XYZ file of C-alpha atoms in Angstrom:
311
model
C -0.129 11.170 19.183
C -1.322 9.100 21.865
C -2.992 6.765 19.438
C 0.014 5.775 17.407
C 0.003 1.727 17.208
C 3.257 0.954 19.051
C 4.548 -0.534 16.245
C 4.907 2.474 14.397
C 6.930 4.293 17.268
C 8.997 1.695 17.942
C 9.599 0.326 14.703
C 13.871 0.553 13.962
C 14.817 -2.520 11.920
C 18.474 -3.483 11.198
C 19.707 -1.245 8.523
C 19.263 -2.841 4.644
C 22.439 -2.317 3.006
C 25.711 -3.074 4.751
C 29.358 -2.190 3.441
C 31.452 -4.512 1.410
C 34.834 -3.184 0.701
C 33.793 -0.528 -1.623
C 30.455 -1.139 -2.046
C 26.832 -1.027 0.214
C 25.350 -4.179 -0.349
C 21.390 -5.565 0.521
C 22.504 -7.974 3.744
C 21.441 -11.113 3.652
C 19.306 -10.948 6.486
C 17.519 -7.992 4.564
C 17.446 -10.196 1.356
C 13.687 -11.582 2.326
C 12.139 -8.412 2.007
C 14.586 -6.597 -0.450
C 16.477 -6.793 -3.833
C 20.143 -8.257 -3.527
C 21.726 -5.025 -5.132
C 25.277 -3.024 -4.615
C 26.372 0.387 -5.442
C 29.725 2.358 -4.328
C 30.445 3.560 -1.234
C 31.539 6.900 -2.769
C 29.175 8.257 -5.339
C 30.937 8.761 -8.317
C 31.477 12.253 -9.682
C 28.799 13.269 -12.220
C 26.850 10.762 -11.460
C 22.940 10.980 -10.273
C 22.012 8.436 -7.305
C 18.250 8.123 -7.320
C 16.591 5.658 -4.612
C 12.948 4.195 -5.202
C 11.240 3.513 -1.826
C 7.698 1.638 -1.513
C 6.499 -1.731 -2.129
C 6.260 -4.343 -4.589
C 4.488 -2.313 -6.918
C 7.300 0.150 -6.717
C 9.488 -3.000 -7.233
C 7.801 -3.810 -10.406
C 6.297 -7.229 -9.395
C 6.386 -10.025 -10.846
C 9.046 -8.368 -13.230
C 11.571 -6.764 -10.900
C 14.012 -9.189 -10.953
C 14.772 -8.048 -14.730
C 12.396 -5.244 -16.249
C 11.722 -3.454 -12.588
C 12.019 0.532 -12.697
C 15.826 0.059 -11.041
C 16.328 -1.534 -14.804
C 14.178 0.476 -16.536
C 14.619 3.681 -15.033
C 18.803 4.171 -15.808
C 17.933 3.485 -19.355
C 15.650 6.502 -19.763
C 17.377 9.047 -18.001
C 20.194 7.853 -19.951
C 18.474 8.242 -23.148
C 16.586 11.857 -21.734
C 20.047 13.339 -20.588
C 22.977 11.421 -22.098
C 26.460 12.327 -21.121
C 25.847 11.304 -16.905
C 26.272 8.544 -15.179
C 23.023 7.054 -13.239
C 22.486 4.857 -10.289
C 18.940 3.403 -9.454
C 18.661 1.238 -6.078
C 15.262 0.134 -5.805
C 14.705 -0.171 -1.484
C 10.990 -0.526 -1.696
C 10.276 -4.027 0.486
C 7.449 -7.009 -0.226
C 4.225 -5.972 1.559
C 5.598 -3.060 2.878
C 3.345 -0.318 4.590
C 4.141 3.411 4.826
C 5.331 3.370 8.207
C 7.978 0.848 7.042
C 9.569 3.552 4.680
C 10.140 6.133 7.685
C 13.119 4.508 8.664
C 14.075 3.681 5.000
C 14.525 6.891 4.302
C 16.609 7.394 7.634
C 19.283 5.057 6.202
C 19.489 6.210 2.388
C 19.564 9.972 3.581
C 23.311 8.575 4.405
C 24.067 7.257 0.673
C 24.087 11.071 -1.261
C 20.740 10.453 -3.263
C 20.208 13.121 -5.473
C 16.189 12.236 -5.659
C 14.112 9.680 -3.820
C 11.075 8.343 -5.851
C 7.944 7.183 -3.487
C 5.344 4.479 -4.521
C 3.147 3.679 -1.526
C -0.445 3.021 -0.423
C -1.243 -0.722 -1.674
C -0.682 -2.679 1.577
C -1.310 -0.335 4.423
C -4.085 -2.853 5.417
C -2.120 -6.001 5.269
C -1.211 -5.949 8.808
C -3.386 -5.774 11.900
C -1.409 -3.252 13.341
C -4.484 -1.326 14.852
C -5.984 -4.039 17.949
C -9.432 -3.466 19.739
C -8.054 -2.355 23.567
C -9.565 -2.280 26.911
C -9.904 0.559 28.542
C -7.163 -0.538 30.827
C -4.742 -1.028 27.795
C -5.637 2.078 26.684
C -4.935 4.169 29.820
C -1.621 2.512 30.183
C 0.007 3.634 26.489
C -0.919 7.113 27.404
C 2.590 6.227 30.149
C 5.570 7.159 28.476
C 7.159 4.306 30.299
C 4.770 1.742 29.530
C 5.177 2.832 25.735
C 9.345 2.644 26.286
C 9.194 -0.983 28.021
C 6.791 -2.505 25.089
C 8.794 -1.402 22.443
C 11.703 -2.649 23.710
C 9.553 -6.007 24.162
C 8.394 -6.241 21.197
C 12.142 -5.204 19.442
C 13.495 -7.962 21.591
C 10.623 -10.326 19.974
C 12.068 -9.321 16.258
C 8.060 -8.593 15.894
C 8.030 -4.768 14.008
C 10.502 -6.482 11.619
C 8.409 -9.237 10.205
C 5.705 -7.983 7.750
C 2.451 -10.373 9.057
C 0.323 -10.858 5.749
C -3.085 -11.409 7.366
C -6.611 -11.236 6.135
C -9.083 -9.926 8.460
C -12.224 -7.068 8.060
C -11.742 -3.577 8.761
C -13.973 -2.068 11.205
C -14.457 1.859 10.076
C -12.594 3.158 12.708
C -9.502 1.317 12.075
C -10.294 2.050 8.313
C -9.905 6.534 9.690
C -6.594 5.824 11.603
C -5.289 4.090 9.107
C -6.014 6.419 6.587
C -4.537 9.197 9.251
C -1.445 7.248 10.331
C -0.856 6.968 6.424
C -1.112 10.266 5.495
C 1.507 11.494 8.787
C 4.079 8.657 7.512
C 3.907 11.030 4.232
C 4.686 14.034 6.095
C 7.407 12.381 8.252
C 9.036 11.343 5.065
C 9.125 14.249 3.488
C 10.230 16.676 6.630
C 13.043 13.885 6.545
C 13.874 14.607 2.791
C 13.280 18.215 3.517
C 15.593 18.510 6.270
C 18.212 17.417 4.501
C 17.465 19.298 0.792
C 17.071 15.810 -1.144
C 14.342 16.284 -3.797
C 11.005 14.038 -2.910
C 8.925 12.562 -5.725
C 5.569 11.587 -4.728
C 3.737 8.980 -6.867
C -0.357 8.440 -6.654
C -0.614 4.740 -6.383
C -2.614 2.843 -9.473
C -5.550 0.994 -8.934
C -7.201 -1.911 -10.806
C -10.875 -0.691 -10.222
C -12.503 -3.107 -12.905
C -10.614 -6.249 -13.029
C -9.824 -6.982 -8.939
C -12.394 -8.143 -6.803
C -13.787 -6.992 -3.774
C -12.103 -9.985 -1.355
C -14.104 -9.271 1.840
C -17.658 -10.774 2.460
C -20.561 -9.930 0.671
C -23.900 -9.918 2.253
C -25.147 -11.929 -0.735
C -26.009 -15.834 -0.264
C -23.046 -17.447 -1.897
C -25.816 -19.232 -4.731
C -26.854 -15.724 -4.818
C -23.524 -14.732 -6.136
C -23.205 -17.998 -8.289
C -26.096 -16.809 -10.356
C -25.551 -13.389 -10.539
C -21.953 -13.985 -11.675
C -23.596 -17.035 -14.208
C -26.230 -14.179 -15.891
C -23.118 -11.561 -16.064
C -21.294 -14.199 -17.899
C -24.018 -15.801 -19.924
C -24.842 -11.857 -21.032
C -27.680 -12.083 -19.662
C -28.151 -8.610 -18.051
C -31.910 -8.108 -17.837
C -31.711 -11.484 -15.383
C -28.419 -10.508 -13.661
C -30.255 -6.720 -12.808
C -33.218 -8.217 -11.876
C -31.598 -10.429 -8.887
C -29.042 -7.149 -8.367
C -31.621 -4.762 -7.443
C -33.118 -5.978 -4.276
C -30.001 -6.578 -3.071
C -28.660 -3.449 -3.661
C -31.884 -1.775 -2.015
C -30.990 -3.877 1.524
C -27.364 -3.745 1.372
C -26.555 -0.540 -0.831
C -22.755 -0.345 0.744
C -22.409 -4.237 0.072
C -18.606 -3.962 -2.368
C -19.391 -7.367 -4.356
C -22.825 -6.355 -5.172
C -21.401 -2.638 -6.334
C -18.592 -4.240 -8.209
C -21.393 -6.994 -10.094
C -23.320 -3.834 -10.660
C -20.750 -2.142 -12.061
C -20.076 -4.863 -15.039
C -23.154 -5.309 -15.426
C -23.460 -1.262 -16.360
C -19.986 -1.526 -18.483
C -21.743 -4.314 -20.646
C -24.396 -2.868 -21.157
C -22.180 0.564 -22.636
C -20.370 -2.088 -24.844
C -23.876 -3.532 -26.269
C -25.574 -0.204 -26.731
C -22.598 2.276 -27.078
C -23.934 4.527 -23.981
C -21.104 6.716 -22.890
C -23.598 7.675 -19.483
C -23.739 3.856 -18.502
C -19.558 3.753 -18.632
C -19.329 6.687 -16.372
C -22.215 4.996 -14.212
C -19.790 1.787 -13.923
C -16.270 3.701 -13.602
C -18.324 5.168 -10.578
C -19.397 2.124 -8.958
C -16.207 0.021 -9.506
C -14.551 3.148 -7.575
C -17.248 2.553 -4.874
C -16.756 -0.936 -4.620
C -13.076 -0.792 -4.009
C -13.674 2.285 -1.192
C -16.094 -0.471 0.602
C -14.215 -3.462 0.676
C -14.193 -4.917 4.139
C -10.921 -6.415 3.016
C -9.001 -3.322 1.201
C -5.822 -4.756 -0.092
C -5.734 -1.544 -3.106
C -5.110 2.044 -1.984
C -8.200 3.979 -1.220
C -9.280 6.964 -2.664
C -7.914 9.447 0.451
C -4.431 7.873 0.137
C -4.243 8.951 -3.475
C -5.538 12.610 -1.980
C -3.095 12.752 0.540
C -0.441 12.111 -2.041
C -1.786 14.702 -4.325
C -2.292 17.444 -1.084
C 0.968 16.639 0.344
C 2.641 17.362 -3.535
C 1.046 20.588 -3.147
């Protein structure tokens, strides 16, 4: 599509694992972004490769080092089918978006997996992959030339293979493609897995609704938010709802206010055992993660395009 961010076009990074005698091993140059790990060259007979792609989630983080699912995961196959051998190599990559895993999935097509396992959805916002263009810009990336030369540019740069962490707001527009661009990185990974017969698992991505703050702005005064949070934690609910509610009538979209909301509902269902008011909460701590100007957890749609794409 004309509207594909370069980056995702052009993006070919240097291929993770290299071969060491033997063995493929994580390069070192891929080491900042990946686990060290090694398996053989020739997959052993009876033996069932499995490759987990995705982020750090995927990973296991802050635990992958020693109880990640590349640990874990060899243990209870081993224990639900004994009598195989099984190799787990974990490729998933710190901060890693979707479009990341395309060519991922390239490279470990060549390795004989038997199943690849797919995690991903947390950090499709991290990077500010999607720029505000003039109309100049705009009309030049619909060249096939112009397209060609800048990804070679930006190759040459070493720019695609850096993940940027950044923290900026996301305009609704940007919020749609990315939700789009997400959902055809998806389908490009699994044509790839289909194309070659290699078994896709697709996993909906977890989401801390009621512990993890909303991290963009909130239209509230920040003494506003100091008291509000105070009353909340003083139980005082009566007081918190009584500064929530005009607030909520001007800014009804506004993710901190939902989210205060929210716990202010779920304590209320702990003091007077109200199933309703728990529902009422789950409902607006979903809300306030699906209006965060600053999403850093998967959105609701990214959980449906896994689920559709299973299907």
């Amino acid at each position: 599509p004309l509207d594909t961010p370069l980056s995702e076009l052009y993006f070919r990074p240097e291929p993770v694992f290299a071969q060491e005698g033997g063995y493929f091993r994580t390069r070192k140059q891929s080491q900042k972004y990946h686990l060290d790990q090694r398996f053989p060259a020739a997959k052993p007979a009876d033996t069932l490769r499995v490759f987990i792609i995705g982020a750090s989630a995927a990973m296991g983080f802050p635990l992958e080092g020693f109880f990640g699912p590349n640990q874990l995961l060899p243990l209870g196959l081993a224990a639900a089918a004994p009598g195989r051998s099984y190799e787990v190599v974990n490729v998933s990559g710190y901060g890693f978006a979707a479009y990341r895993l395309v060519p991922l999935v390239e490279e470990i097509l060549d390795y004989q997996p038997d199943a690849i396992i797919a995690l991903t959805g947390n950090n499709e916002f991290l990077e500010r992959r999607f720029q505000d263009q003039s109309f100049l810009l705009r009309s030049l990336e619909r060249l096939r030339l112009y397209r060609l030369l800048a990804g070679l540019v930006s190759a040459a740069r070493g720019e695609a293979a850096e993940v940027r962490w950044e923290e900026y707001e996301v305009a609704p527009l940007v919020r749609e493609r990315v939700i789009q661009n997400y959902q055809k990185n998806l389908e490009q990974i699994a044509g790839l897995c289909a194309a070659r017969s290699t078994p896709l698992i697709l996993l909906t991505v977890p989401v801390n609704l009621k512990d993890y703050r909303p991290l963009g702005d909130s239209r509230a005064a920040p003494e506003q938010q100091r008291a509000i949070d105070q009353a909340l934690r003083a139980g005082e609910l009566d007081q918190a709802q009584a500064m929530l509610q005009p607030l909520l009538e001007n800014f009804p979209d506004d993710a901190w206010l939902l989210y205060e909301q929210a716990w202010l509902f779920h304590l209320r269902a702990a003091a007077e055992g109200e199933e309703e008011l728990n529902r009422r909460a789950a409902e607006l701590f979903a809300a306030a993660r699906e209006h965060d100007p600053r999403p850093v957890r998967a959105l609701a749609a990214m959980n449906q395009a896994v689920r559709s794409l299973g299907r």
